[in-house]
PDB file of C-alpha atoms in Angstrom:
ATOM      1  CA  MET A  21     -10.580 -14.505   3.438  1.00  0.00           C
ATOM      2  CA  ILE A  22      -9.591 -14.817   7.092  1.00  0.00           C
ATOM      3  CA  PRO A  23     -11.295 -17.657   8.987  1.00  0.00           C
ATOM      4  CA  SER A  24     -14.018 -16.904  11.468  1.00  0.00           C
ATOM      5  CA  LEU A  25     -13.310 -16.974  15.185  1.00  0.00           C
ATOM      6  CA  LEU A  26     -15.217 -20.235  15.371  1.00  0.00           C
ATOM      7  CA  LYS A  27     -12.816 -21.883  12.968  1.00  0.00           C
ATOM      8  CA  GLU A  28      -9.843 -20.699  14.988  1.00  0.00           C
ATOM      9  CA  LYS A  29     -11.209 -22.218  18.185  1.00  0.00           C
ATOM     10  CA  THR A  30     -12.060 -25.442  16.386  1.00  0.00           C
ATOM     11  CA  ILE A  31      -8.635 -25.581  14.762  1.00  0.00           C
ATOM     12  CA  LEU A  32      -6.833 -24.993  18.066  1.00  0.00           C
ATOM     13  CA  LEU A  33      -8.555 -27.878  19.853  1.00  0.00           C
ATOM     14  CA  PRO A  34      -7.534 -30.857  17.670  1.00  0.00           C
ATOM     15  CA  GLU A  35      -3.977 -29.598  17.122  1.00  0.00           C
ATOM     16  CA  VAL A  36      -4.510 -28.686  13.505  1.00  0.00           C
ATOM     17  CA  LEU A  37      -2.877 -25.452  14.630  1.00  0.00           C
ATOM     18  CA  ASP A  38      -0.391 -25.286  17.483  1.00  0.00           C
ATOM     19  CA  VAL A  39       0.486 -22.157  19.464  1.00  0.00           C
ATOM     20  CA  ARG A  40       4.180 -22.547  20.225  1.00  0.00           C
ATOM     21  CA  ASP A  41       4.735 -19.088  21.698  1.00  0.00           C
ATOM     22  CA  GLU A  42       4.254 -19.720  25.435  1.00  0.00           C
ATOM     23  CA  ILE A  43       3.328 -16.112  26.236  1.00  0.00           C
ATOM     24  CA  LEU A  44       0.696 -16.032  23.497  1.00  0.00           C
ATOM     25  CA  ARG A  45      -0.605 -19.448  24.526  1.00  0.00           C
ATOM     26  CA  GLU A  46      -0.987 -18.227  28.109  1.00  0.00           C
ATOM     27  CA  LYS A  47      -2.880 -15.162  26.883  1.00  0.00           C
ATOM     28  CA  LEU A  48      -5.296 -17.408  24.997  1.00  0.00           C
ATOM     29  CA  GLU A  49      -5.727 -19.686  27.998  1.00  0.00           C
ATOM     30  CA  ARG A  50      -6.443 -16.729  30.291  1.00  0.00           C
ATOM     31  CA  ARG A  51      -8.737 -15.165  27.661  1.00  0.00           C
ATOM     32  CA  GLU A  52      -6.691 -11.987  27.690  1.00  0.00           C
ATOM     33  CA  LEU A  53      -6.620  -9.361  24.989  1.00  0.00           C
ATOM     34  CA  VAL A  54      -3.983  -9.926  22.335  1.00  0.00           C
ATOM     35  CA  SER A  55      -2.261  -7.360  20.152  1.00  0.00           C
ATOM     36  CA  ALA A  56      -3.374  -6.725  16.593  1.00  0.00           C
ATOM     37  CA  SER A  57      -0.261  -8.472  15.283  1.00  0.00           C
ATOM     38  CA  GLU A  58      -0.837 -11.519  17.518  1.00  0.00           C
ATOM     39  CA  GLU A  59      -4.441 -11.779  16.389  1.00  0.00           C
ATOM     40  CA  ARG A  60      -3.406 -11.453  12.748  1.00  0.00           C
ATOM     41  CA  GLU A  61      -0.735 -14.135  13.204  1.00  0.00           C
ATOM     42  CA  ILE A  62      -3.244 -16.610  14.656  1.00  0.00           C
ATOM     43  CA  ARG A  63      -5.889 -15.838  12.037  1.00  0.00           C
ATOM     44  CA  PHE A  64      -3.410 -16.197   9.191  1.00  0.00           C
ATOM     45  CA  ALA A  65      -2.043 -19.487  10.549  1.00  0.00           C
ATOM     46  CA  ALA A  66      -5.624 -20.767  10.897  1.00  0.00           C
ATOM     47  CA  TYR A  67      -6.350 -19.695   7.330  1.00  0.00           C
ATOM     48  CA  GLN A  68      -3.277 -21.513   6.042  1.00  0.00           C
ATOM     49  CA  ALA A  69      -4.217 -24.663   7.969  1.00  0.00           C
ATOM     50  CA  VAL A  70      -7.764 -24.656   6.602  1.00  0.00           C
ATOM     51  CA  GLU A  71      -6.445 -24.147   3.071  1.00  0.00           C
ATOM     52  CA  LYS A  72      -4.440 -27.398   3.349  1.00  0.00           C
ATOM     53  CA  LEU A  73      -7.283 -29.543   4.685  1.00  0.00           C
ATOM     54  CA  PRO A  74      -9.017 -30.321   1.354  1.00  0.00           C
ATOM     55  CA  ASP A  75      -5.839 -31.817  -0.113  1.00  0.00           C
ATOM     56  CA  LEU A  76      -4.980 -33.663   3.092  1.00  0.00           C
ATOM     57  CA  SER A  77      -8.496 -35.012   3.625  1.00  0.00           C
ATOM     58  CA  GLY A  78      -9.582 -35.605   0.038  1.00  0.00           C
ATOM     59  CA  ARG A  79     -12.679 -33.479   0.698  1.00  0.00           C
ATOM     60  CA  THR A  80     -13.853 -30.328  -1.015  1.00  0.00           C
ATOM     61  CA  MET A  81     -13.355 -26.916   0.592  1.00  0.00           C
ATOM     62  CA  ALA A  82     -17.148 -26.701   0.875  1.00  0.00           C
ATOM     63  CA  THR A  83     -17.186 -29.892   2.947  1.00  0.00           C
ATOM     64  CA  VAL A  84     -14.323 -28.672   5.147  1.00  0.00           C
ATOM     65  CA  ASP A  85     -16.057 -25.322   5.656  1.00  0.00           C
ATOM     66  CA  GLU A  86     -19.359 -27.019   6.466  1.00  0.00           C
ATOM     67  CA  TYR A  87     -17.631 -29.209   9.051  1.00  0.00           C
ATOM     68  CA  PHE A  88     -16.213 -26.188  10.851  1.00  0.00           C
ATOM     69  CA  PHE A  89     -19.462 -24.236  10.518  1.00  0.00           C
ATOM     70  CA  PHE A  90     -21.449 -26.951  12.263  1.00  0.00           C
ATOM     71  CA  SER A  91     -18.704 -27.506  14.842  1.00  0.00           C
ATOM     72  CA  ARG A  92     -20.138 -24.629  16.852  1.00  0.00           C
ATOM     73  CA  LYS A  93     -22.824 -27.024  18.081  1.00  0.00           C
ATOM     74  CA  ARG A  94     -20.312 -29.652  19.250  1.00  0.00           C
ATOM     75  CA  CYS A  95     -17.512 -27.349  20.326  1.00  0.00           C
ATOM     76  CA  PRO A  96     -18.970 -24.071  21.607  1.00  0.00           C
ATOM     77  CA  GLU A  97     -16.719 -21.257  22.741  1.00  0.00           C
ATOM     78  CA  MET A  98     -18.249 -20.434  26.097  1.00  0.00           C
ATOM     79  CA  SER A  99     -19.414 -23.806  27.394  1.00  0.00           C
ATOM     80  CA  GLU A 100     -18.148 -27.367  27.679  1.00  0.00           C
ATOM     81  CA  PRO A 101     -17.827 -29.095  24.280  1.00  0.00           C
ATOM     82  CA  ASP A 102     -19.798 -32.239  23.450  1.00  0.00           C
ATOM     83  CA  CYS A 103     -16.759 -34.258  22.415  1.00  0.00           C
ATOM     84  CA  SER A 104     -18.612 -37.569  22.171  1.00  0.00           C
ATOM     85  CA  SER A 105     -20.725 -36.238  19.287  1.00  0.00           C
ATOM     86  CA  CYS A 106     -17.729 -34.972  17.319  1.00  0.00           C
ATOM     87  CA  SER A 107     -16.202 -37.052  14.544  1.00  0.00           C
ATOM     88  CA  ALA A 108     -12.766 -35.626  15.421  1.00  0.00           C
ATOM     89  CA  ASP A 109     -12.978 -36.838  19.036  1.00  0.00           C
ATOM     90  CA  PRO A 110     -10.654 -39.863  18.577  1.00  0.00           C
ATOM     91  CA  VAL A 111      -7.841 -37.674  17.217  1.00  0.00           C
ATOM     92  CA  CYS A 112      -8.606 -34.415  19.038  1.00  0.00           C
ATOM     93  CA  ALA A 113      -6.101 -33.105  21.575  1.00  0.00           C
ATOM     94  CA  HIS A 114      -9.005 -31.756  23.661  1.00  0.00           C
ATOM     95  CA  ARG A 115      -7.183 -28.509  24.383  1.00  0.00           C
ATOM     96  CA  LYS A 116     -10.277 -26.965  25.931  1.00  0.00           C
ATOM     97  CA  GLU A 117      -8.218 -24.373  27.776  1.00  0.00           C
ATOM     98  CA  LEU A 118      -7.472 -22.464  24.568  1.00  0.00           C
ATOM     99  CA  PHE A 119      -9.689 -19.552  23.670  1.00  0.00           C
ATOM    100  CA  GLN A 120     -10.094 -17.645  20.434  1.00  0.00           C
ATOM    101  CA  PRO A 121      -7.906 -14.537  20.128  1.00  0.00           C
ATOM    102  CA  VAL A 122      -9.602 -11.416  21.488  1.00  0.00           C
ATOM    103  CA  PHE A 123      -8.501  -8.079  20.048  1.00  0.00           C
TER     104      PHE A 123
END
């Protein structure tokens, strides 16, 4: 299962997933279209990151998934996030400039 777009955006913000390719990062920041391979690369990296979170956090996958599902209220894609209501705020990198991959 490949993570939803919401999860990718939420994973990019707190630095759970880092985009090291400067050209790809700039595309995400400018909300430009990405290639199919770039989108797949981001989705797969997000999937791998989410898969590690239960072991790292001591939570169940259901709890991790629920956290990201409800993150859409705190960290919406198209408007300013409500960082103060997010439990990840103290450790979040607040990379609000990043946008989900668009293919």
